[in-house]
Short mmCIF file of C-alpha atoms in Angstrom, two decimals:
data_model
loop_
_atom_site.label_atom_id
_atom_site.label_comp_id
_atom_site.label_asym_id
_atom_site.label_seq_id
_atom_site.Cartn_x
_atom_site.Cartn_y
_atom_site.Cartn_z
CA ASN A 1 -16.01 43.97 -23.75
CA ALA A 2 -13.92 41.29 -21.52
CA SER A 3 -11.88 38.70 -24.68
CA ILE A 4 -12.43 35.31 -23.46
CA HIS A 5 -9.54 34.65 -25.69
CA LEU A 6 -6.71 36.63 -24.00
CA ALA A 7 -4.34 34.49 -21.79
CA ASP A 8 -2.65 35.87 -18.69
CA SER A 9 1.27 35.42 -18.11
CA GLU A 10 1.36 31.68 -17.62
CA GLY A 11 -1.03 31.44 -20.79
CA ASN A 12 -3.75 30.58 -18.56
CA THR A 13 -6.98 31.22 -20.68
CA PRO A 14 -10.27 32.23 -18.80
CA LEU A 15 -10.94 28.90 -19.17
CA HIS A 16 -8.01 27.36 -17.54
CA LEU A 17 -8.49 29.61 -14.99
CA ALA A 18 -12.58 28.92 -13.93
CA ILE A 19 -11.43 25.04 -14.00
CA LEU A 20 -8.51 25.54 -11.60
CA HIS A 21 -10.60 27.89 -9.36
CA GLN A 22 -13.22 25.62 -10.08
CA LYS A 23 -15.91 28.41 -11.26
CA GLU A 24 -18.39 25.49 -12.84
CA LYS A 25 -20.90 27.83 -13.72
CA ASN A 26 -18.64 30.28 -15.59
CA ALA A 27 -16.15 27.40 -17.16
CA LEU A 28 -19.52 25.73 -18.49
CA LEU A 29 -20.44 28.61 -20.09
CA LEU A 30 -17.26 29.82 -21.43
CA ILE A 31 -16.95 25.85 -22.87
CA LYS A 32 -20.33 26.77 -24.89
CA LEU A 33 -18.65 29.99 -26.21
CA LEU A 34 -15.93 28.54 -27.33
CA ASP A 35 -14.31 26.43 -30.37
CA PRO A 36 -12.42 23.50 -30.64
CA PRO A 37 -9.37 24.92 -31.24
CA GLU A 38 -9.78 27.46 -27.94
CA LEU A 39 -11.54 25.05 -26.01
CA ASN A 40 -7.29 22.67 -26.85
CA ARG A 41 -5.51 25.76 -25.81
CA ARG A 42 -2.90 24.41 -23.74
CA ASN A 43 -0.75 26.94 -21.07
CA ASP A 44 2.68 27.53 -20.27
CA LYS A 45 3.38 24.14 -18.56
CA GLY A 46 1.10 22.64 -21.75
CA GLU A 47 -1.74 22.13 -19.92
CA THR A 48 -5.34 21.82 -21.64
CA ALA A 49 -8.21 22.75 -19.79
CA LEU A 50 -9.34 18.74 -20.11
CA GLN A 51 -5.64 18.10 -18.56
CA ILE A 52 -7.11 20.24 -15.66
CA ALA A 53 -10.74 19.12 -15.26
CA VAL A 54 -9.67 15.71 -15.08
CA GLU A 55 -6.44 15.83 -12.97
CA ASP A 56 -9.02 18.17 -10.25
CA GLU A 57 -11.93 15.19 -11.06
CA GLN A 58 -14.60 18.12 -12.06
CA GLU A 59 -16.44 15.51 -13.64
CA SER A 60 -19.28 17.17 -15.15
CA ILE A 61 -16.70 19.64 -17.34
CA VAL A 62 -14.72 16.87 -18.16
CA LYS A 63 -17.89 15.70 -20.01
CA PHE A 64 -19.08 18.76 -21.03
CA LEU A 65 -16.03 19.26 -22.48
CA LEU A 66 -15.53 16.37 -24.48
CA LYS A 67 -18.78 16.54 -25.41
CA SER A 68 -18.17 20.27 -27.06
CA GLY A 69 -15.28 19.05 -29.28
CA ALA A 70 -11.92 18.97 -26.85
CA ASN A 71 -9.37 16.87 -27.57
CA ALA A 72 -8.61 13.68 -25.36
CA ASN A 73 -5.55 12.41 -27.19
CA MET A 74 -3.87 15.93 -26.31
CA ILE A 75 -4.07 15.15 -22.62
CA ASP A 76 -0.53 14.48 -20.73
CA ILE A 77 -1.11 11.11 -20.06
CA LYS A 78 2.24 10.91 -17.71
CA LYS A 79 1.45 14.03 -16.10
CA LEU A 80 -1.63 12.64 -15.16
CA LEU A 81 -1.46 8.87 -14.04
CA LYS A 82 1.74 10.95 -12.17
CA ARG A 83 -1.53 12.95 -10.45
CA ALA A 84 -3.83 10.21 -9.71
CA GLU A 85 -0.63 8.26 -8.19
CA GLU A 86 0.20 11.13 -5.77
CA LYS A 87 -4.22 11.57 -5.65
CA MET A 88 -4.26 8.27 -4.05
CA ASN A 89 -1.27 8.10 -2.01
CA GLU A 90 -3.12 10.75 0.14
CA GLN A 91 -4.90 9.99 3.37
CA TYR A 92 -7.94 11.05 2.24
CA PHE A 93 -8.95 10.63 -1.65
CA ASP A 94 -12.14 10.58 -3.71
CA TYR A 95 -11.72 7.22 -5.44
CA HIS A 96 -14.56 6.97 -6.79
CA LYS A 97 -14.83 10.59 -8.33
CA ILE A 98 -11.21 9.88 -9.69
CA LEU A 99 -11.89 7.35 -11.30
CA ASN A 100 -15.14 8.56 -12.84
CA CYS A 101 -13.05 11.18 -14.00
CA PHE A 102 -10.95 8.67 -16.09
CA ASN A 103 -13.83 6.81 -17.56
CA CYS A 104 -15.50 9.68 -19.17
CA PHE A 105 -12.50 10.38 -21.65
CA ILE A 106 -11.00 6.27 -21.69
CA GLY A 107 -12.68 5.40 -24.78
CA ILE A 108 -11.58 8.19 -26.97
CA ILE A 109 -7.56 7.68 -25.97
CA ASP A 110 -5.37 5.51 -28.32
CA SER A 111 -4.77 2.24 -25.90
CA ASN A 112 -2.13 0.95 -27.69
CA LYS A 113 -0.20 3.76 -26.82
CA PHE A 114 -1.50 4.11 -23.30
CA ALA A 115 -1.16 0.57 -22.18
CA ASN A 116 2.49 0.02 -21.77
CA LEU A 117 3.54 3.96 -21.20
CA LYS A 118 5.96 3.88 -18.67
CA PRO A 119 6.65 7.56 -16.96
CA PRO A 120 10.57 7.38 -15.82
CA ASP A 121 9.10 8.94 -12.49
CA PHE A 122 6.91 5.63 -11.83
CA ASN A 123 9.47 2.86 -10.73
CA GLY A 124 9.02 1.66 -13.92
CA GLN A 125 5.17 0.90 -13.60
CA THR A 126 3.00 0.91 -16.74
CA ALA A 127 -0.67 2.06 -17.27
CA LEU A 128 -1.01 -1.67 -16.18
CA HIS A 129 0.37 -2.06 -13.27
CA LEU A 130 -2.23 1.56 -11.99
CA ALA A 131 -5.03 0.06 -13.63
CA ALA A 132 -4.12 -3.49 -11.13
CA LYS A 133 -3.30 -1.93 -7.85
CA TYR A 134 -6.16 0.69 -7.74
CA GLY A 135 -8.89 -2.02 -9.49
CA PHE A 136 -9.60 0.30 -12.29
CA LYS A 137 -12.19 -2.51 -13.73
CA THR A 138 -12.82 -0.06 -16.30
CA PHE A 139 -9.76 0.78 -16.76
CA LEU A 140 -8.26 -2.24 -16.89
CA ASN A 141 -10.55 -3.89 -19.81
CA PHE A 142 -9.42 -0.92 -21.39
CA LEU A 143 -6.03 -1.78 -22.08
CA ILE A 144 -6.35 -5.67 -22.06
CA ASP A 145 -6.10 -5.63 -26.07
CA ALA A 146 -3.32 -3.60 -26.27
CA VAL A 147 -1.37 -4.89 -23.77
CA LYS A 148 2.29 -6.84 -25.12
CA ASP A 149 3.52 -8.49 -21.58
CA VAL A 150 0.74 -9.02 -19.14
CA ASP A 151 3.58 -10.09 -16.87
CA ILE A 152 5.23 -7.15 -17.03
CA GLU A 153 7.69 -5.76 -14.29
CA ASN A 154 8.33 -2.35 -12.81
CA SER A 155 11.20 -1.84 -11.03
CA ASP A 156 10.47 -4.07 -7.87
CA GLY A 157 9.70 -6.48 -9.88
CA GLN A 158 6.12 -6.75 -9.27
CA THR A 159 3.77 -7.69 -12.58
CA PRO A 160 0.55 -6.45 -12.48
CA LEU A 161 -0.96 -9.64 -10.95
CA LEU A 162 0.98 -8.82 -7.89
CA LEU A 163 -0.55 -5.70 -7.14
CA ALA A 164 -4.01 -6.69 -7.92
CA ARG A 165 -6.70 -4.63 -6.11
CA ASN A 166 -9.67 -7.02 -5.74
CA LYS A 167 -10.56 -10.35 -7.38
CA ASP A 168 -12.46 -9.04 -10.53
CA THR A 169 -9.03 -7.40 -11.26
CA PHE A 170 -6.85 -10.54 -10.21
CA GLU A 171 -9.03 -12.66 -12.72
CA ALA A 172 -8.99 -10.29 -15.58
CA LEU A 173 -5.25 -10.53 -15.09
CA ILE A 174 -4.76 -14.05 -14.77
CA ASP A 175 -7.67 -14.66 -17.62
CA LEU A 176 -5.48 -12.84 -19.88
CA GLY A 177 -2.49 -15.29 -19.06
CA ALA A 178 -0.09 -13.48 -16.00
CA SER A 179 1.58 -15.88 -13.99
CA ARG A 180 0.18 -16.98 -10.52
CA ASN A 181 3.35 -17.56 -8.85
CA LYS A 182 4.86 -14.76 -10.02
CA LYS A 183 7.56 -13.47 -6.63
CA ASP A 184 8.77 -9.49 -7.01
CA ALA A 185 12.48 -8.47 -6.94
CA HIS A 186 12.04 -8.98 -2.98
CA GLY A 187 10.55 -12.18 -3.28
CA ASN A 188 7.27 -11.11 -2.08
CA THR A 189 4.13 -13.00 -3.35
CA GLY A 190 0.78 -11.19 -3.79
CA LEU A 191 -0.04 -12.26 0.08
CA HIS A 192 2.79 -10.32 1.07
CA ILE A 193 1.96 -7.48 -0.95
CA ALA A 194 -1.89 -7.05 0.60
CA VAL A 195 -0.75 -7.07 3.49
CA ASN A 196 1.64 -3.97 3.57
CA PHE A 197 -1.50 -2.50 1.47
CA GLY A 198 -4.00 -3.48 4.74
CA ASN A 199 -6.34 -4.95 1.50
CA VAL A 200 -8.08 -7.58 3.34
CA GLU A 201 -10.48 -8.52 0.83
CA MET A 202 -7.52 -9.27 -1.28
CA VAL A 203 -5.79 -10.98 1.83
CA ARG A 204 -9.23 -13.12 1.94
CA TYR A 205 -9.56 -13.54 -1.21
CA LEU A 206 -5.59 -15.53 -1.90
CA ILE A 207 -5.81 -17.71 1.12
CA GLU A 208 -9.82 -19.28 0.21
CA THR A 209 -9.12 -19.41 -3.22
CA ASN A 210 -6.24 -18.82 -4.56
CA ASN A 211 -4.54 -21.83 -2.56
CA CYS A 212 -1.49 -19.43 -2.01
CA ASP A 213 1.00 -20.57 0.34
CA ILE A 214 -0.58 -18.22 3.41
CA ASP A 215 3.62 -19.05 5.34
CA CYS A 216 5.54 -18.38 2.26
CA GLN A 217 8.95 -16.18 3.29
CA ASN A 218 10.52 -13.82 1.26
CA LYS A 219 14.09 -12.65 0.66
CA MET A 220 14.03 -11.33 4.30
CA GLY A 221 12.33 -14.44 5.71
CA LYS A 222 9.25 -12.68 5.94
CA THR A 223 5.48 -14.39 5.88
CA ALA A 224 2.66 -12.56 5.42
CA LEU A 225 2.03 -12.60 9.66
CA HIS A 226 5.19 -11.07 9.78
CA LEU A 227 4.28 -7.88 8.06
CA ALA A 228 0.67 -7.75 9.45
CA LEU A 229 2.91 -7.43 13.45
CA SER A 230 5.24 -4.85 11.73
CA ARG A 231 4.12 -2.72 8.81
CA GLN A 232 -0.36 -2.19 8.87
CA PRO A 233 -1.57 -0.39 12.72
CA ASP A 234 -4.49 -2.39 13.81
CA ASP A 235 -4.93 -6.23 14.49
CA PHE A 236 -8.12 -7.54 11.72
CA ILE A 237 -5.73 -8.63 8.81
CA PHE A 238 -3.21 -10.86 12.04
CA TYR A 239 -6.67 -12.04 12.61
CA VAL A 240 -7.66 -13.18 9.34
CA LEU A 241 -4.45 -14.59 8.82
CA PHE A 242 -4.13 -16.57 12.20
CA ASP A 243 -7.74 -17.70 11.21
CA LYS A 244 -6.36 -19.64 8.07
CA LYS A 245 -4.04 -21.17 10.36
CA ALA A 246 -0.37 -18.82 9.45
CA SER A 247 2.35 -20.30 11.68
CA ILE A 248 3.39 -18.08 15.17
CA ARG A 249 6.10 -19.63 15.16
CA LEU A 250 8.22 -19.01 12.30
CA ALA A 251 11.35 -16.74 12.58
CA ASP A 252 12.48 -14.23 9.91
CA ASN A 253 16.08 -13.55 8.98
CA GLU A 254 16.58 -11.49 12.11
CA GLY A 255 15.78 -14.72 14.16
CA ASN A 256 12.65 -12.64 15.12
CA THR A 257 9.13 -14.70 15.87
CA PRO A 258 5.74 -12.73 15.25
CA LEU A 259 5.91 -12.47 19.32
CA HIS A 260 9.27 -10.64 19.15
CA LEU A 261 7.87 -8.40 16.40
CA ALA A 262 4.69 -7.53 18.06
CA ILE A 263 6.33 -7.18 21.42
CA LEU A 264 8.67 -5.07 19.24
CA HIS A 265 6.40 -2.63 17.46
CA GLN A 266 4.02 -2.28 20.98
CA ARG A 267 1.17 -4.07 19.65
CA ARG A 268 0.12 -5.17 22.74
CA ASP A 269 -3.22 -6.99 22.87
CA ILE A 270 -1.48 -9.81 19.92
CA SER A 271 1.25 -9.35 22.06
CA PHE A 272 -0.38 -10.62 25.33
CA TRP A 273 -2.53 -13.05 23.67
CA LEU A 274 0.88 -14.98 21.79
CA ILE A 275 2.00 -15.17 25.83
CA THR A 276 -1.22 -16.76 26.49
CA LEU A 277 -0.73 -19.40 23.47
CA LEU A 278 2.83 -20.09 23.25
CA PRO A 279 4.72 -23.14 25.53
CA PRO A 280 7.52 -21.65 27.75
CA SER A 281 9.87 -23.31 24.36
CA GLU A 282 9.14 -20.40 22.36
CA LEU A 283 8.69 -17.62 24.95
CA ASN A 284 12.49 -18.48 25.75
CA ARG A 285 13.32 -18.40 21.85
CA PRO A 286 15.67 -15.82 21.31
CA ASN A 287 16.30 -13.65 18.07
CA ASN A 288 19.71 -13.02 16.11
CA LYS A 289 20.60 -10.42 19.17
CA GLY A 290 20.19 -13.52 21.94
CA GLU A 291 16.56 -11.29 22.83
CA THR A 292 14.00 -13.41 24.51
CA ALA A 293 10.42 -11.91 24.57
CA LEU A 294 11.09 -10.99 28.58
CA HIS A 295 14.46 -8.41 26.79
CA LEU A 296 12.08 -6.96 24.29
CA ALA A 297 9.24 -7.07 27.00
CA VAL A 298 11.68 -4.93 30.10
CA LEU A 299 12.93 -2.39 26.56
CA LYS A 300 9.64 -1.95 25.76
CA ASN A 301 9.01 -0.85 29.75
CA GLU A 302 6.25 -3.18 29.64
CA PHE A 303 6.07 -4.38 33.47
CA SER A 304 2.15 -5.68 33.09
CA MET A 305 3.75 -8.40 30.05
CA VAL A 306 7.03 -8.82 32.01
CA GLU A 307 4.78 -9.85 34.84
CA ILE A 308 3.10 -12.53 32.82
CA LEU A 309 6.17 -14.16 31.47
CA VAL A 310 7.52 -14.60 34.01
CA MET A 311 4.02 -16.19 35.29
CA LYS A 312 4.61 -18.46 32.51
CA GLY A 313 7.96 -20.11 33.55
CA VAL A 314 10.21 -18.21 31.40
CA GLN A 315 14.24 -17.75 32.04
CA LEU A 316 14.93 -14.98 33.73
CA ASP A 317 19.16 -15.46 33.42
CA SER A 318 19.03 -16.07 29.58
CA LYS A 319 21.87 -13.52 27.82
CA THR A 320 21.55 -11.32 24.78
CA ARG A 321 24.52 -11.56 22.97
CA GLU A 322 26.18 -8.45 24.31
CA ASN A 323 25.97 -10.79 27.66
CA LYS A 324 22.73 -9.28 29.32
CA THR A 325 19.67 -10.39 31.55
CA ALA A 326 16.88 -9.37 31.33
CA LEU A 327 17.72 -8.16 34.86
CA ASP A 328 20.75 -5.89 33.49
CA LEU A 329 18.37 -4.33 30.55
CA ALA A 330 16.33 -2.75 33.37
CA LYS A 331 19.36 -1.74 35.03
CA ALA A 332 20.56 0.27 32.83
CA HIS A 333 17.42 1.59 31.60
CA ASN A 334 16.43 2.61 35.06
CA LEU A 335 12.88 1.00 35.20
CA LYS A 336 12.76 0.73 38.73
CA ARG A 337 9.25 -1.60 39.20
CA ILE A 338 10.96 -3.64 37.01
CA ILE A 339 14.09 -3.86 38.35
CA ASP A 340 12.61 -4.51 42.27
CA PHE A 341 10.09 -7.32 40.71
CA LEU A 342 12.67 -9.35 38.71
CA LYS A 343 15.11 -9.46 41.83
CA THR A 344 12.18 -10.32 43.94
CA LYS A 345 11.19 -12.89 41.53
CA THR A 346 15.42 -14.00 40.73
CA GLU A 347 16.05 -14.43 44.54
CA GLU A 348 12.44 -16.64 44.71
CA LEU A 349 14.92 -19.17 42.41
#
């Protein structure tokens, strides 16, 4: 008879392999046959069957292993958190599946050992940062009693509160005594970070109930609205911020206003919309390179945008720091249609 105890060249027993290859029926049968010492046996990577099952989100196997005597405290928590972080950064992942597997063993492991754990390849984040970042409410509640410093910072100067994924997590951290007014090392507030993550729920919550400064600028002079234009691919967060009276005139440290950024990042619908809203004085406003909206529209070869800017009465002779007009830039890039249009409009002056 084949032995269910023999390991291969990598230290994997039949149980390890059944879980690795997602053979659920085989794994459950082996768990029934093996005693706890065998269930807790490590392969050459130091992984127990439970470790593999949790990392691979095999919830039914996790539950049955724990019921059968697998030791949750033998899990390599650093490795588990690293794997969870990798999965959550993937384009497609099953958030609830990962959360369920965490919840399976969360009440069994040592919370004091776990709460302030800092995996070295996690940018100084503790388990509390990760619980806040991904909205693991059960996880967060589990950690609360063991937390020594609720405002502990990661290497970017971010506290768990700044990373809070949802209002429940945010309020739980506030109840713990977290500071509302913290900024990270780059001067970002929770609103900046929520915009960076594309977290519409938190953007709305922070604006509507937390009395945050919607136009607060970070160390680069960026407001949340600036980040919505430069970091997020869709327009929804921009319009949420605009609806809540975020300024469309503030410039960042490079002199770029929301209009400059909208054109630079080819947010066409927003660009046209801002052009219709703003007066000529704002449309003619240069950034630190001396570039106006017209210069940038030419550089992006946006003929229809050039047309509407000219219709709005922008200055055609405005020059960049390199002494270039919009027409000069069109000629330099051989943009014939724009060249002909700007020549005609210049001659009409």
